[in-house]
C-alpha positions as a Python dict, from the first residue, in 0.01 Angstrom:
ca = {
    (1, 'M'): (0, 0, 0),
    (2, 'S'): (290, 187, 145),
    (3, 'A'): (557, 74, 410),
    (4, 'E'): (429, 299, 690),
    (5, 'N'): (42, 182, 621),
    (6, 'E'): (191, -190, 625),
    (7, 'A'): (381, -131, 934),
    (8, 'R'): (96, 4, 1198),
    (9, 'V'): (-152, -276, 991),
    (10, 'Q'): (127, -542, 1142),
    (11, 'A'): (144, -394, 1466),
    (12, 'A'): (-218, -327, 1529),
    (13, 'G'): (-234, -750, 1400),
    (14, 'E'): (-17, -796, 1698),
    (15, 'R'): (-197, -631, 1945),
    (16, 'A'): (-487, -696, 1804),
    (17, 'R'): (-396, -1129, 1879),
    (18, 'A'): (-283, -1031, 2210),
    (19, 'G'): (-681, -980, 2300),
    (20, 'T'): (-724, -630, 2269),
    (21, 'S'): (-1115, -589, 2286),
    (22, 'R'): (-1289, -405, 1994),
    (23, 'E'): (-1430, -118, 2089),
    (24, 'N'): (-1723, 129, 1920),
    (25, 'V'): (-1512, 531, 1889),
    (26, 'A'): (-1482, 849, 1716),
    (27, 'V'): (-1287, 967, 1592),
    (28, 'L'): (-1387, 1374, 1506),
    (29, 'G'): (-1130, 1584, 1276),
    (30, 'L'): (-975, 1428, 1017),
    (31, 'G'): (-649, 1627, 928),
    (32, 'D'): (-315, 1460, 794),
    (33, 'M'): (-271, 1347, 1153),
    (34, 'G'): (-719, 1228, 1286),
    (35, 'R'): (-658, 1009, 954),
    (36, 'A'): (-351, 829, 1059),
    (37, 'L'): (-493, 738, 1420),
    (38, 'A'): (-873, 599, 1249),
    (39, 'S'): (-650, 413, 1012),
    (40, 'A'): (-481, 259, 1330),
    (41, 'L'): (-768, 206, 1429),
    (42, 'L'): (-925, -32, 1161),
    (43, 'A'): (-672, -232, 1133),
    (44, 'A'): (-690, -319, 1503),
    (45, 'G'): (-1028, -442, 1441),
    (46, 'H'): (-1213, -115, 1688),
    (47, 'R'): (-1530, 1, 1518),
    (48, 'V'): (-1474, 338, 1373),
    (49, 'T'): (-1719, 583, 1329),
    (50, 'V'): (-1529, 908, 1181),
    (51, 'W'): (-1685, 1250, 1073),
    (52, 'N'): (-1483, 1536, 898),
    (53, 'R'): (-1622, 1963, 868),
    (54, 'T'): (-1496, 1826, 485),
    (55, 'A'): (-1729, 1510, 461),
    (56, 'H'): (-1466, 1416, 119),
    (57, 'K'): (-1185, 1334, 385),
    (58, 'A'): (-1360, 1028, 476),
    (59, 'D'): (-1362, 870, 190),
    (60, 'A'): (-1092, 678, 226),
    (61, 'L'): (-1114, 601, 566),
    (62, 'V'): (-1468, 474, 481),
    (63, 'A'): (-1316, 248, 126),
    (64, 'E'): (-1116, 123, 526),
    (65, 'G'): (-1440, 19, 714),
    (66, 'A'): (-1536, 324, 852),
    (67, 'R'): (-1866, 429, 911),
    (68, 'R'): (-1911, 827, 773),
    (69, 'A'): (-2139, 1060, 1009),
    (70, 'A'): (-2321, 1355, 927),
    (71, 'S'): (-2275, 1582, 1245),
    (72, 'P'): (-2029, 1533, 1568),
    (73, 'A'): (-2332, 1405, 1785),
    (74, 'A'): (-2428, 1132, 1575),
    (75, 'A'): (-2094, 1004, 1575),
    (76, 'I'): (-2006, 1051, 1939),
    (77, 'A'): (-2356, 867, 1921),
    (78, 'A'): (-2283, 534, 1742),
    (79, 'S'): (-1926, 533, 2029),
    (80, 'E'): (-1779, 464, 2344),
    (81, 'V'): (-1462, 626, 2247),
    (82, 'V'): (-1463, 1031, 2143),
    (83, 'I'): (-1187, 1086, 1986),
    (84, 'V'): (-1157, 1496, 1905),
    (85, 'C'): (-842, 1613, 1649),
    (86, 'I'): (-819, 1898, 1549),
    (87, 'L'): (-653, 2226, 1555),
    (88, 'D'): (-753, 2342, 1826),
    (89, 'Y'): (-869, 2404, 2122),
    (90, 'A'): (-1016, 2702, 2085),
    (91, 'D'): (-1285, 2540, 1872),
    (92, 'V'): (-1289, 2206, 2021),
    (93, 'A'): (-1574, 2354, 2288),
    (94, 'P'): (-1741, 2457, 2024),
    (95, 'L'): (-1711, 2102, 1808),
    (96, 'L'): (-1844, 1940, 2160),
    (97, 'A'): (-2175, 2101, 2196),
    (98, 'D'): (-2222, 2179, 1880),
    (99, 'D'): (-2595, 2028, 1733),
    (100, 'G'): (-2683, 1799, 2000),
    (101, 'A'): (-2359, 1671, 2100),
    (102, 'G'): (-2316, 1844, 2444),
    (103, 'A'): (-2615, 1593, 2523),
    (104, 'A'): (-2442, 1292, 2380),
    (105, 'L'): (-2189, 1252, 2524),
    (106, 'A'): (-2344, 1125, 2899),
    (107, 'G'): (-2130, 828, 2968),
    (108, 'R'): (-1855, 903, 2722),
    (109, 'V'): (-1501, 902, 2785),
    (110, 'V'): (-1374, 1260, 2534),
    (111, 'V'): (-1022, 1184, 2468),
    (112, 'N'): (-916, 1522, 2299),
    (113, 'V'): (-516, 1549, 2098),
    (114, 'T'): (-502, 1898, 2037),
    (115, 'N'): (-230, 2100, 2101),
    (116, 'G'): (-312, 2343, 2315),
    (117, 'S'): (-183, 2458, 2678),
    (118, 'P'): (-206, 2279, 2989),
    (119, 'A'): (-499, 2535, 3133),
    (120, 'E'): (-654, 2478, 2801),
    (121, 'A'): (-713, 2112, 2914),
    (122, 'R'): (-849, 2242, 3290),
    (123, 'V'): (-1110, 2454, 3126),
    (124, 'L'): (-1177, 2206, 2844),
    (125, 'A'): (-1213, 1870, 3094),
    (126, 'E'): (-1426, 2073, 3370),
    (127, 'R'): (-1748, 2083, 3041),
    (128, 'V'): (-1689, 1774, 3020),
    (129, 'A'): (-1787, 1604, 3297),
    (130, 'G'): (-2020, 1916, 3297),
    (131, 'L'): (-2131, 1674, 3021),
    (132, 'G'): (-2157, 1403, 3153),
    (133, 'A'): (-1807, 1274, 2982),
    (134, 'E'): (-1478, 1129, 3126),
    (135, 'Y'): (-1159, 1316, 2993),
    (136, 'L'): (-826, 1231, 2944),
    (137, 'D'): (-633, 1504, 2767),
    (138, 'G'): (-382, 1364, 2497),
    (139, 'G'): (6, 1459, 2352),
    (140, 'V'): (67, 1326, 2068),
    (141, 'M'): (472, 1228, 2037),
    (142, 'A'): (435, 1116, 1643),
    (143, 'V'): (380, 1205, 1304),
    (144, 'P'): (100, 1134, 1168),
    (145, 'E'): (342, 870, 904),
    (146, 'I'): (442, 654, 1224),
    (147, 'I'): (117, 590, 1428),
    (148, 'G'): (51, 274, 1477),
    (149, 'Q'): (410, 195, 1424),
    (150, 'P'): (616, 131, 1726),
    (151, 'Q'): (840, 413, 1821),
    (152, 'A'): (492, 671, 1849),
    (153, 'F'): (372, 710, 2207),
    (154, 'V'): (119, 950, 2359),
    (155, 'L'): (129, 1109, 2632),
    (156, 'Y'): (-263, 1070, 2912),
    (157, 'S'): (-343, 1266, 3145),
    (158, 'G'): (-677, 1271, 3288),
    (159, 'A'): (-912, 1039, 3411),
    (160, 'E'): (-758, 750, 3559),
    (161, 'A'): (-1040, 470, 3526),
    (162, 'A'): (-1061, 535, 3222),
    (163, 'F'): (-742, 587, 3061),
    (164, 'E'): (-757, 218, 3190),
    (165, 'A'): (-1076, 88, 3043),
    (166, 'H'): (-955, 179, 2751),
    (167, 'R'): (-647, 118, 2729),
    (168, 'G'): (-690, -70, 2374),
    (169, 'V'): (-867, 186, 2118),
    (170, 'L'): (-562, 435, 2338),
    (171, 'D'): (-266, 181, 2258),
    (172, 'A'): (-385, 77, 1870),
    (173, 'M'): (-302, 429, 1806),
    (174, 'A'): (2, 459, 1964),
    (175, 'R'): (195, 392, 2316),
    (176, 'S'): (28, 523, 2603),
    (177, 'V'): (229, 671, 2871),
    (178, 'Y'): (-91, 829, 3153),
    (179, 'L'): (89, 1053, 3346),
    (180, 'G'): (-152, 1121, 3620),
    (181, 'T'): (-538, 1280, 3699),
    (182, 'D'): (-429, 1649, 3646),
    (183, 'P'): (-551, 1732, 3239),
    (184, 'G'): (-237, 1958, 3235),
    (185, 'A'): (-41, 1719, 3269),
    (186, 'A'): (-53, 1558, 2888),
    (187, 'P'): (-8, 1889, 2739),
    (188, 'L'): (297, 2071, 2900),
    (189, 'H'): (529, 1767, 2900),
    (190, 'D'): (439, 1745, 2527),
    (191, 'L'): (547, 2131, 2495),
    (192, 'A'): (880, 2048, 2663),
    (193, 'L'): (935, 1761, 2434),
    (194, 'L'): (877, 2006, 2143),
    (195, 'S'): (1094, 2253, 2324),
    (196, 'G'): (1367, 1990, 2362),
    (197, 'M'): (1310, 1893, 1979),
    (198, 'Y'): (1291, 2220, 1862),
    (199, 'G'): (1605, 2339, 2012),
    (200, 'M'): (1818, 1980, 1846),
    (201, 'F'): (1729, 2142, 1568),
    (202, 'G'): (1847, 2498, 1613),
    (203, 'G'): (2169, 2246, 1658),
    (204, 'F'): (2206, 2075, 1371),
    (205, 'L'): (2020, 2419, 1137),
    (206, 'H'): (2322, 2647, 1265),
    (207, 'A'): (2631, 2310, 1270),
    (208, 'A'): (2446, 2218, 882),
    (209, 'A'): (2520, 2606, 855),
    (210, 'L'): (2876, 2618, 961),
    (211, 'V'): (3018, 2269, 729),
    (212, 'R'): (2797, 2469, 448),
    (213, 'S'): (3039, 2747, 465),
    (214, 'A'): (3298, 2610, 398),
    (215, 'G'): (3127, 2365, 74),
    (216, 'G'): (3145, 2042, 338),
    (217, 'N'): (2948, 1776, 319),
    (218, 'V'): (2639, 1769, 527),
    (219, 'D'): (2456, 1521, 457),
    (220, 'A'): (2784, 1266, 603),
    (221, 'F'): (2885, 1533, 872),
    (222, 'T'): (2501, 1429, 974),
    (223, 'R'): (2460, 1058, 968),
    (224, 'E'): (2912, 1060, 1018),
    (225, 'L'): (2916, 1307, 1304),
    (226, 'L'): (2695, 1479, 1456),
    (227, 'V'): (2400, 1247, 1509),
    (228, 'P'): (2672, 992, 1688),
    (229, 'W'): (2792, 1276, 1888),
    (230, 'L'): (2504, 1334, 2013),
    (231, 'R'): (2323, 1022, 2060),
    (232, 'A'): (2665, 1050, 2307),
    (233, 'M'): (2571, 1409, 2460),
    (234, 'A'): (2236, 1306, 2511),
    (235, 'D'): (2364, 858, 2720),
    (236, 'S'): (2624, 1047, 2891),
    (237, 'Q'): (2482, 1464, 2965),
    (238, 'L'): (2138, 1410, 2957),
    (239, 'P'): (2065, 1194, 3263),
    (240, 'A'): (2303, 1375, 3480),
    (241, 'M'): (2183, 1752, 3404),
    (242, 'A'): (1791, 1633, 3530),
    (243, 'A'): (1976, 1478, 3811),
    (244, 'Q'): (2121, 1834, 3904),
    (245, 'V'): (1779, 2031, 3841),
    (246, 'A'): (1651, 1802, 4068),
    (247, 'A'): (1823, 1834, 4312),
    (248, 'G'): (1933, 2218, 4265),
    (249, 'E'): (2288, 2192, 4251),
    (250, 'Y'): (2479, 2205, 3935),
    (251, 'G'): (2900, 2042, 4012),
    (252, 'G'): (3076, 1820, 3851),
    (253, 'T'): (2905, 1731, 3506),
    (254, 'G'): (3094, 1823, 3263),
    (255, 'S'): (3291, 2117, 3151),
    (256, 'H'): (3225, 2430, 3404),
    (257, 'L'): (3054, 2752, 3283),
    (258, 'A'): (3318, 2956, 3359),
    (259, 'M'): (3611, 2737, 3171),
    (260, 'Q'): (3253, 2747, 2868),
    (261, 'V'): (3206, 3099, 2776),
    (262, 'A'): (3567, 3218, 2783),
    (263, 'H'): (3655, 3318, 2428),
    (264, 'D'): (3285, 3320, 2226),
    (265, 'A'): (3506, 3109, 2014),
    (266, 'I'): (3160, 2949, 1777),
    (267, 'G'): (3081, 3291, 1747),
    (268, 'D'): (3410, 3415, 1641),
    (269, 'V'): (3420, 3153, 1418),
    (270, 'S'): (3078, 3137, 1300),
    (271, 'R'): (3056, 3561, 1243),
    (272, 'A'): (3383, 3446, 983),
    (273, 'Q'): (3182, 3224, 807),
    (274, 'G'): (2944, 3491, 746),
    (275, 'V'): (2719, 3257, 1008),
    (276, 'S'): (2449, 3444, 1165),
    (277, 'T'): (2428, 3306, 1542),
    (278, 'E'): (2068, 3394, 1594),
    (279, 'L'): (2025, 3115, 1702),
    (280, 'F'): (2324, 2963, 1937),
    (281, 'G'): (2342, 3329, 2060),
    (282, 'P'): (2054, 3341, 2321),
    (283, 'L'): (2212, 2987, 2467),
    (284, 'W'): (2562, 3175, 2556),
    (285, 'E'): (2429, 3474, 2677),
    (286, 'L'): (2241, 3335, 2931),
    (287, 'M'): (2601, 3123, 3062),
    (288, 'K'): (2770, 3457, 3092),
    (289, 'R'): (2507, 3595, 3253),
    (290, 'R'): (2558, 3287, 3491),
    (291, 'V'): (2898, 3380, 3505),
    (292, 'A'): (2868, 3690, 3605),
    (293, 'D'): (2618, 3622, 3923),
    (294, 'G'): (2880, 3426, 4068),
    (295, 'H'): (2787, 3040, 3909),
    (296, 'G'): (3141, 3027, 3699),
    (297, 'H'): (3221, 2707, 3881),
    (298, 'E'): (2881, 2498, 3809),
    (299, 'S'): (2779, 2300, 3501),
    (300, 'L'): (2579, 2360, 3191),
    (301, 'G'): (2292, 2270, 3399),
    (302, 'G'): (2293, 2590, 3644),
    (303, 'V'): (2120, 2793, 3378),
    (304, 'V'): (1836, 2681, 3460),
    (305, 'E'): (1768, 2911, 3703),
    (306, 'L'): (1812, 3167, 3512),
    (307, 'L'): (1473, 3032, 3268),
    (308, 'H'): (1288, 2882, 3657),
    (309, 'S'): (1365, 3008, 3928),
    (310, 'G'): (1072, 2962, 4131),
    (311, 'A'): (869, 2676, 4244),
    (312, 'P'): (644, 2472, 4091),
    (313, 'T'): (349, 2636, 3944),
    (314, 'A'): (38, 2384, 3814),
}
């Protein structure tokens, strides 16, 4: 057993000893994430029925104790909670209507952790409600390897009563974070978190390219300098910037924008080193535009007004 699976089993055992009740759970979709979710549920002692269009993907889970269903309808009929983990929303509704599955949903809870948009989540919630089931939308903030471990968490939104009633199932997969009754809240926050992650990755890639262009040790730079620096900036700057965005007032945090754009040092050195500015350039242009609009006295947080200046939308 791998170290990741050992940690998953240990965490699941701790939850089981804490009194988690056993439930009948279906997992529809056995890609890497679906298999990880089903495995964590089995490790926590839940009775798991699995289904996948490519049937052999269930073999390892069956060996762990899962029951294989011949159809989505059969998996749903055997379960109280139905977890859907497939490629995209376009396939979820047909799946839940396939071969009598819709009729079997009455009285169940559908937990959809497929990636999608807030609008898609709301439409699907209405369709599921029309079939007599409760709906939770979920955003998995983890890679399959850490499902069931303390650092993994899943965002949920939708039917609050269903979330509370089946918290044991949800916590067996990862720490559960409930965001409210709007089904669209989980996918929106999921994508917001991913956008922050990709922004960090983009900054890393540019930094790595700069260091490599001078023959530097990217591994040592990342471990010894970049990661501690980013942690310090995240801890000291992001909460203050978040407060500014919430208030719509952008003074007093970090260097003001006019000073930051006085010289394009990052761009100049990047070009001199043969490093593209495609990742850094868009942010730089927004910063300059904000200054040109008369907001040079503000912090970097003011750039958010160029991205979204209207009232919140559902």
